[in-house]
Tab-separated table of C-alpha atoms in Angstrom:
chain	number	residue	atom	x	y	z
A	1	MET	CA	117.023	-118.396	-15.722
A	2	ILE	CA	119.666	-121.005	-16.537
A	3	PHE	CA	122.532	-118.643	-15.718
A	4	SER	CA	120.808	-116.720	-12.953
A	5	PHE	CA	122.604	-116.082	-9.665
A	6	GLU	CA	120.279	-118.583	-7.972
A	7	VAL	CA	121.255	-121.382	-10.366
A	8	ILE	CA	124.989	-120.612	-10.338
A	9	ILE	CA	125.103	-120.550	-6.537
A	10	SER	CA	123.004	-123.726	-6.374
A	11	VAL	CA	125.524	-125.471	-8.633
A	12	ILE	CA	128.371	-124.404	-6.329
A	13	MET	CA	126.398	-125.751	-3.359
A	14	LEU	CA	125.815	-129.032	-5.213
A	15	ILE	CA	129.519	-129.392	-6.065
A	16	SER	CA	130.357	-128.804	-2.386
A	17	LEU	CA	127.873	-131.499	-1.370
A	18	ILE	CA	129.379	-133.969	-3.853
A	19	LEU	CA	132.886	-133.230	-2.552
A	20	TYR	CA	131.645	-133.740	1.010
A	21	ALA	CA	130.180	-137.110	0.060
A	22	LEU	CA	133.372	-138.194	-1.731
A	23	LYS	CA	135.753	-137.051	1.016
A	24	GLY	CA	133.860	-136.744	4.295
A	25	GLY	CA	131.553	-139.608	3.358
A	26	ALA	CA	134.507	-141.927	2.933
A	27	ASP	CA	135.716	-140.913	6.394
A	28	TYR	CA	132.383	-142.018	7.857
A	29	GLY	CA	132.753	-145.273	5.939
A	30	GLY	CA	136.190	-145.695	7.489
A	31	GLY	CA	134.527	-145.548	10.898
A	32	VAL	CA	132.106	-148.271	9.831
A	33	TRP	CA	134.942	-150.591	8.830
A	34	ASP	CA	136.776	-149.707	12.028
A	35	LEU	CA	133.735	-150.979	13.951
A	36	LEU	CA	133.495	-154.102	11.781
A	37	ALA	CA	137.214	-154.937	11.736
A	38	PHE	CA	137.674	-158.608	12.505
A	39	GLY	CA	140.037	-161.528	12.086
A	40	LYS	CA	143.732	-161.835	12.805
A	41	ARG	CA	144.448	-158.599	10.917
A	42	ALA	CA	141.811	-156.499	12.737
A	43	ARG	CA	144.423	-154.339	14.469
A	44	LYS	CA	146.276	-153.692	11.201
A	45	GLN	CA	142.980	-152.894	9.457
A	46	ARG	CA	142.218	-150.253	12.090
A	47	GLU	CA	145.737	-148.828	11.761
A	48	VAL	CA	145.336	-148.412	8.002
A	49	ILE	CA	141.952	-146.719	8.511
A	50	ALA	CA	143.338	-144.356	11.155
A	51	GLU	CA	146.338	-143.492	9.011
A	52	ALA	CA	144.080	-142.785	6.021
A	53	ILE	CA	141.713	-140.556	8.004
A	54	SER	CA	144.080	-138.787	10.383
A	55	PRO	CA	145.659	-136.058	8.254
A	56	VAL	CA	142.517	-134.674	6.631
A	57	TRP	CA	139.371	-135.657	8.521
A	58	GLU	CA	138.768	-132.159	9.942
A	59	ALA	CA	139.466	-130.511	6.599
A	60	ASN	CA	136.894	-132.654	4.810
A	61	HIS	CA	134.117	-131.039	6.842
A	62	VAL	CA	134.852	-127.717	5.144
A	63	TRP	CA	132.569	-128.834	2.300
A	64	LEU	CA	129.615	-129.423	4.634
A	65	ILE	CA	130.239	-126.063	6.303
A	66	LEU	CA	130.281	-124.440	2.854
A	67	VAL	CA	126.925	-126.066	1.970
A	68	ILE	CA	125.338	-124.753	5.181
A	69	VAL	CA	126.803	-121.252	4.795
A	70	ILE	CA	125.586	-121.006	1.183
A	71	LEU	CA	122.155	-122.303	2.200
A	72	PHE	CA	121.514	-119.778	4.958
A	73	THR	CA	123.084	-116.877	3.035
A	74	ALA	CA	121.656	-117.427	-0.441
A	75	PHE	CA	118.412	-119.219	0.396
A	76	PRO	CA	117.401	-118.106	3.919
A	77	ALA	CA	113.769	-119.199	3.479
A	78	GLY	CA	114.910	-122.707	2.546
A	79	PHE	CA	117.353	-122.814	5.462
A	80	SER	CA	114.601	-121.658	7.810
A	81	THR	CA	112.195	-124.361	6.622
A	82	ILE	CA	114.756	-127.173	6.805
A	83	SER	CA	116.268	-126.164	10.147
A	84	THR	CA	112.826	-125.696	11.732
A	85	VAL	CA	110.990	-128.799	10.524
A	86	LEU	CA	114.009	-131.100	10.630
A	87	HIS	CA	115.721	-129.693	13.709
A	88	ILE	CA	115.624	-133.073	15.517
A	89	PRO	CA	117.604	-135.142	12.959
A	90	LEU	CA	119.817	-132.108	12.218
A	91	THR	CA	120.710	-131.708	15.882
A	92	LEU	CA	121.341	-135.433	16.286
A	93	MET	CA	123.555	-135.402	13.183
A	94	LEU	CA	125.596	-132.474	14.516
A	95	ILE	CA	125.981	-134.247	17.865
A	96	GLY	CA	127.171	-137.314	15.963
A	97	ILE	CA	129.756	-135.241	14.071
A	98	VAL	CA	131.053	-133.718	17.321
A	99	PHE	CA	131.176	-137.076	19.135
A	100	ARG	CA	132.884	-138.708	16.179
A	101	GLY	CA	135.595	-136.075	15.827
A	102	SER	CA	136.219	-135.815	19.550
A	103	ALA	CA	136.360	-139.573	20.037
A	104	PHE	CA	138.779	-139.971	17.125
A	105	ALA	CA	141.136	-137.359	18.610
A	106	PHE	CA	140.918	-138.812	22.133
A	107	ARG	CA	141.483	-142.334	20.841
A	108	THR	CA	144.537	-141.253	18.885
A	109	TYR	CA	146.215	-139.422	21.758
A	110	ASP	CA	144.960	-141.325	24.808
A	111	ALA	CA	147.824	-143.427	26.160
A	112	LYS	CA	145.555	-145.649	28.277
A	113	LYS	CA	144.626	-148.684	26.245
A	114	GLU	CA	141.249	-149.351	27.890
A	115	GLU	CA	140.019	-145.760	27.513
A	116	SER	CA	141.366	-145.672	23.981
A	117	ARG	CA	139.193	-148.700	23.186
A	118	SER	CA	136.115	-146.935	24.589
A	119	TRP	CA	136.782	-143.848	22.470
A	120	GLY	CA	137.184	-146.121	19.471
A	121	LEU	CA	133.719	-147.543	20.081
A	122	VAL	CA	132.222	-144.033	20.315
A	123	PHE	CA	133.993	-143.090	17.077
A	124	SER	CA	132.716	-146.153	15.224
A	125	VAL	CA	129.117	-145.991	16.446
A	126	SER	CA	128.808	-142.271	15.665
A	127	SER	CA	130.316	-142.992	12.213
A	128	LEU	CA	127.501	-145.517	11.736
A	129	ILE	CA	124.603	-143.328	12.881
A	130	THR	CA	125.557	-139.896	11.487
A	131	PRO	CA	125.411	-140.811	7.758
A	132	VAL	CA	122.026	-142.466	8.306
A	133	LEU	CA	120.725	-139.207	9.791
A	134	LEU	CA	122.196	-137.250	6.858
A	135	GLY	CA	120.351	-139.535	4.440
A	136	VAL	CA	117.130	-139.317	6.461
A	137	ILE	CA	117.287	-135.509	6.206
A	138	LEU	CA	117.831	-135.642	2.436
A	139	GLY	CA	115.014	-138.176	2.105
A	140	ALA	CA	112.657	-135.931	4.081
A	141	ILE	CA	113.544	-132.888	1.968
A	142	ILE	CA	112.464	-134.614	-1.251
A	143	SER	CA	109.448	-136.383	0.252
A	144	GLY	CA	107.053	-133.440	0.002
A	145	ASN	CA	106.292	-133.649	3.729
A	146	VAL	CA	108.471	-130.756	4.925
A	147	ILE	CA	105.894	-127.972	4.798
A	148	VAL	CA	105.593	-124.682	6.653
A	149	GLU	CA	102.325	-122.792	6.106
A	150	ASN	CA	101.928	-119.239	7.410
A	151	GLY	CA	104.812	-119.788	9.802
A	152	ILE	CA	103.333	-123.004	11.197
A	153	VAL	CA	104.878	-126.463	10.661
A	154	ARG	CA	102.044	-128.449	9.089
A	155	ASP	CA	102.864	-132.013	10.134
A	156	GLY	CA	104.838	-131.516	13.336
A	157	PHE	CA	108.500	-132.289	13.943
A	158	ILE	CA	108.502	-136.089	13.702
A	159	LYS	CA	106.269	-137.187	10.831
A	160	PRO	CA	108.124	-135.313	8.019
A	161	TRP	CA	111.308	-137.356	8.496
A	162	PHE	CA	110.155	-140.482	10.336
A	163	SER	CA	109.188	-142.586	7.316
A	164	LEU	CA	110.234	-145.833	5.656
A	165	PHE	CA	111.410	-143.974	2.563
A	166	ALA	CA	113.604	-141.547	4.539
A	167	LEU	CA	115.010	-144.434	6.588
A	168	PHE	CA	116.006	-146.336	3.443
A	169	VAL	CA	117.624	-143.202	1.983
A	170	GLY	CA	119.619	-143.053	5.221
A	171	LEU	CA	120.675	-146.690	4.951
A	172	PHE	CA	121.561	-146.173	1.281
A	173	THR	CA	123.745	-143.196	2.241
A	174	LEU	CA	125.528	-145.287	4.857
A	175	ALA	CA	126.111	-148.138	2.392
A	176	LEU	CA	127.505	-145.749	-0.248
A	177	PHE	CA	129.903	-144.170	2.253
A	178	ALA	CA	131.063	-147.597	3.426
A	179	TYR	CA	131.544	-148.640	-0.215
A	180	LEU	CA	133.602	-145.530	-1.004
A	181	ALA	CA	135.755	-146.038	2.075
A	182	ALA	CA	136.476	-149.685	1.311
A	183	VAL	CA	137.427	-148.873	-2.293
A	184	TYR	CA	139.704	-146.021	-1.176
A	185	LEU	CA	141.323	-148.197	1.514
A	186	THR	CA	142.496	-150.763	-1.040
A	187	LEU	CA	144.956	-148.063	-2.129
A	188	GLU	CA	146.054	-147.064	1.359
A	189	THR	CA	148.259	-150.106	1.955
A	190	ASP	CA	150.772	-152.188	0.008
A	191	ASP	CA	150.001	-155.300	2.058
A	192	GLU	CA	148.127	-157.635	-0.313
A	193	GLU	CA	146.305	-159.417	2.515
A	194	LEU	CA	144.966	-156.112	3.846
A	195	GLN	CA	144.081	-155.046	0.318
A	196	ASP	CA	142.070	-158.255	-0.015
A	197	ASP	CA	140.319	-157.533	3.297
A	198	PHE	CA	139.166	-154.132	2.057
A	199	ARG	CA	138.442	-155.500	-1.420
A	200	GLY	CA	136.034	-158.017	0.105
A	201	ARG	CA	134.302	-155.274	2.077
A	202	ALA	CA	134.059	-153.122	-1.059
A	203	LEU	CA	132.417	-155.943	-3.012
A	204	ILE	CA	129.937	-156.701	-0.213
A	205	SER	CA	129.034	-153.036	0.292
A	206	ALA	CA	128.658	-152.604	-3.487
A	207	VAL	CA	126.038	-155.372	-3.552
A	208	ILE	CA	124.248	-153.934	-0.494
A	209	SER	CA	124.318	-150.443	-2.048
A	210	GLY	CA	122.774	-151.817	-5.242
A	211	LEU	CA	119.974	-153.591	-3.352
A	212	LEU	CA	119.267	-150.484	-1.253
A	213	ALA	CA	119.249	-148.315	-4.410
A	214	ILE	CA	116.514	-150.547	-5.850
A	215	ALA	CA	114.578	-150.384	-2.569
A	216	VAL	CA	114.822	-146.566	-2.478
A	217	TYR	CA	113.683	-146.355	-6.103
A	218	VAL	CA	110.650	-148.554	-5.413
A	219	LEU	CA	109.749	-146.719	-2.192
A	220	SER	CA	110.087	-143.323	-3.887
A	221	GLY	CA	106.833	-144.055	-5.741
A	222	SER	CA	104.914	-143.316	-2.537
A	223	GLY	CA	107.678	-141.672	-0.463
A	224	ALA	CA	108.801	-139.009	-2.957
A	225	PRO	CA	106.390	-139.135	-5.923
A	226	THR	CA	107.685	-136.009	-7.692
A	227	ILE	CA	111.280	-137.232	-7.703
A	228	SER	CA	110.136	-140.715	-8.692
A	229	ARG	CA	108.246	-139.288	-11.665
A	230	GLU	CA	111.231	-137.179	-12.755
A	231	LEU	CA	113.555	-140.186	-12.589
A	232	SER	CA	111.117	-142.437	-14.454
A	233	GLU	CA	109.825	-140.221	-17.236
A	234	ASN	CA	112.834	-138.217	-18.436
A	235	TRP	CA	115.447	-139.361	-20.938
A	236	TRP	CA	118.295	-137.656	-19.061
A	237	ALA	CA	117.407	-139.556	-15.888
A	238	TRP	CA	117.603	-142.891	-17.698
A	239	GLY	CA	120.886	-141.772	-19.279
A	240	ILE	CA	122.383	-141.057	-15.848
A	241	GLN	CA	121.055	-144.323	-14.437
A	242	VAL	CA	122.567	-146.317	-17.310
A	243	VAL	CA	125.969	-144.637	-16.821
A	244	VAL	CA	125.786	-145.259	-13.048
A	245	PHE	CA	125.035	-148.926	-13.720
A	246	ILE	CA	127.978	-149.199	-16.145
A	247	LEU	CA	130.292	-147.550	-13.602
A	248	ALA	CA	129.036	-149.854	-10.851
A	249	VAL	CA	129.714	-152.969	-12.940
A	250	SER	CA	133.109	-151.588	-13.997
A	251	ALA	CA	134.074	-150.900	-10.372
A	252	PHE	CA	132.978	-154.408	-9.383
A	253	VAL	CA	135.046	-156.020	-12.142
A	254	ALA	CA	138.028	-153.765	-11.369
A	255	LEU	CA	137.902	-154.822	-7.708
A	256	ILE	CA	137.780	-158.508	-8.629
A	257	THR	CA	140.748	-158.104	-10.985
A	258	ARG	CA	142.626	-155.955	-8.414
A	259	ARG	CA	142.722	-152.810	-10.545
A	260	PHE	CA	142.112	-150.602	-7.531
A	261	ARG	CA	142.819	-147.204	-9.113
A	262	LEU	CA	140.241	-147.906	-11.816
A	263	ALA	CA	137.788	-149.076	-9.154
A	264	ARG	CA	138.286	-145.807	-7.250
A	265	MET	CA	137.646	-143.718	-10.366
A	266	CYS	CA	134.483	-145.681	-11.152
A	267	ALA	CA	133.219	-145.419	-7.555
A	268	ILE	CA	133.798	-141.651	-7.540
A	269	GLY	CA	131.915	-141.289	-10.828
A	270	GLN	CA	129.140	-143.534	-9.566
A	271	VAL	CA	128.477	-141.598	-6.348
A	272	SER	CA	128.861	-138.202	-8.055
A	273	LEU	CA	126.267	-139.089	-10.707
A	274	ILE	CA	123.813	-140.427	-8.112
A	275	ILE	CA	123.890	-137.071	-6.295
A	276	LEU	CA	123.795	-135.139	-9.586
A	277	GLY	CA	120.772	-137.117	-10.791
A	278	TRP	CA	118.945	-136.483	-7.520
A	279	ALA	CA	119.702	-132.745	-7.744
A	280	ILE	CA	118.489	-132.443	-11.346
A	281	ALA	CA	115.332	-134.385	-10.515
A	282	GLN	CA	114.676	-132.013	-7.632
A	283	TYR	CA	115.313	-128.807	-9.620
A	284	PRO	CA	114.156	-126.097	-9.003
A	285	TYR	CA	113.022	-127.202	-5.536
A	286	LEU	CA	115.125	-126.835	-2.436
A	287	VAL	CA	112.367	-128.412	-0.384
A	288	GLU	CA	109.459	-130.210	-1.976
A	289	PRO	CA	106.749	-128.989	-2.687
A	290	ASN	CA	106.815	-125.249	-1.938
A	291	VAL	CA	110.378	-123.952	-1.573
A	292	THR	CA	112.369	-123.345	-4.759
A	293	ILE	CA	115.776	-121.772	-5.284
A	294	PHE	CA	113.926	-118.781	-6.738
A	295	ASN	CA	111.240	-118.056	-4.155
A	296	ALA	CA	113.663	-118.787	-1.277
A	297	ALA	CA	116.528	-116.680	-2.634
A	298	ALA	CA	118.034	-113.706	-0.840
A	299	PRO	CA	118.016	-110.287	-2.591
A	300	GLU	CA	120.145	-110.087	-5.728
A	301	SER	CA	122.643	-107.766	-4.048
A	302	THR	CA	123.296	-110.478	-1.436
A	303	LEU	CA	123.678	-113.167	-4.102
A	304	LYS	CA	126.185	-111.016	-6.017
A	305	LEU	CA	128.301	-110.445	-2.910
A	306	LEU	CA	128.103	-114.129	-1.990
A	307	LEU	CA	129.152	-115.243	-5.464
A	308	ALA	CA	132.103	-112.816	-5.456
A	309	THR	CA	133.114	-114.117	-2.021
A	310	LEU	CA	132.870	-117.723	-3.179
A	311	VAL	CA	135.068	-117.017	-6.207
A	312	LEU	CA	137.683	-115.199	-4.116
A	313	GLY	CA	137.474	-117.869	-1.406
A	314	GLY	CA	137.942	-120.572	-4.026
A	315	PHE	CA	141.331	-119.098	-4.967
A	316	LEU	CA	142.369	-119.553	-1.325
A	317	LEU	CA	140.542	-122.770	-0.449
A	318	LEU	CA	141.276	-124.989	-3.445
A	319	PRO	CA	145.092	-124.515	-3.561
A	320	SER	CA	145.220	-124.870	0.246
A	321	PHE	CA	143.242	-128.088	0.120
A	322	TYR	CA	145.386	-129.440	-2.690
A	323	TYR	CA	148.554	-128.568	-0.748
A	324	LEU	CA	147.177	-130.266	2.364
A	325	LEU	CA	146.453	-133.457	0.438
A	326	ARG	CA	149.792	-133.276	-1.344
A	327	VAL	CA	151.689	-133.001	1.930
A	328	PHE	CA	149.828	-135.665	3.870
A	329	ARG	CA	148.482	-137.999	1.183
A	330	LYS	CA	151.396	-137.940	-1.296
A	331	LEU	CA	149.347	-136.838	-4.314
């Protein structure tokens, strides 16, 4: 079972989701700081953010596309359940992604200053809302309220995702993305005053992320009891939580002492382990409490073809992505 096609493909999907959080998530966070830019260096702050996002923001969405393609190809029953019950937040999130990308492009190339400012507002607001919706969807999936029985959605299309727990998961997602972006941005400029601006935002968002993590953990007792039990009663879960705490403290200290590369490494490890811990706690469920990676899987012949395609595609995608980053981000 451990090395079954279902598990291997699930791991690839999880890695894609982590990469999307680390790359695309930071882009959303950049939009948040664009909205909250203030002070005499506000214009320069926005320029640094735009320069950091511009070369690769479309490419970062390839990881989300990969997650969706794997989900509907390898686990069609899971995709059907999620896209049916949660079609409202999913649709709103997709609209947010489209608005955000379009507004960013129009703002960059629109010569009229007033219209450019309006597009900037659309870009920032959609960057604020879209990650919250992503978190709400993830919160709903683990809540145990997304249930389809005999082809009928049990609790309607609002109740499964409209909950305090799902909302706090959404806010936690937004705070983590803002934190990642601020940490990354400290390395996107050589101007010490701008570095200090982003350092301050990283420290504030780190504290907010920590408080929201505690709130999510407390609310999971009633909002996602199975996940809460897994995270509370297993040694591996406590091991991951201890390492995440150590990384969080290390990142905080590194930011204070201006060791920004170390802070970035710690932040990446921190966010990756949070997602990994959630995924292990949820295993083998795709959607709590009825849909697992085994009972939702496509026929084995489909999984074999998908896995072969993913391996072959990886030989094309990974070097291309590395080359893109090397050209535009000076790796």
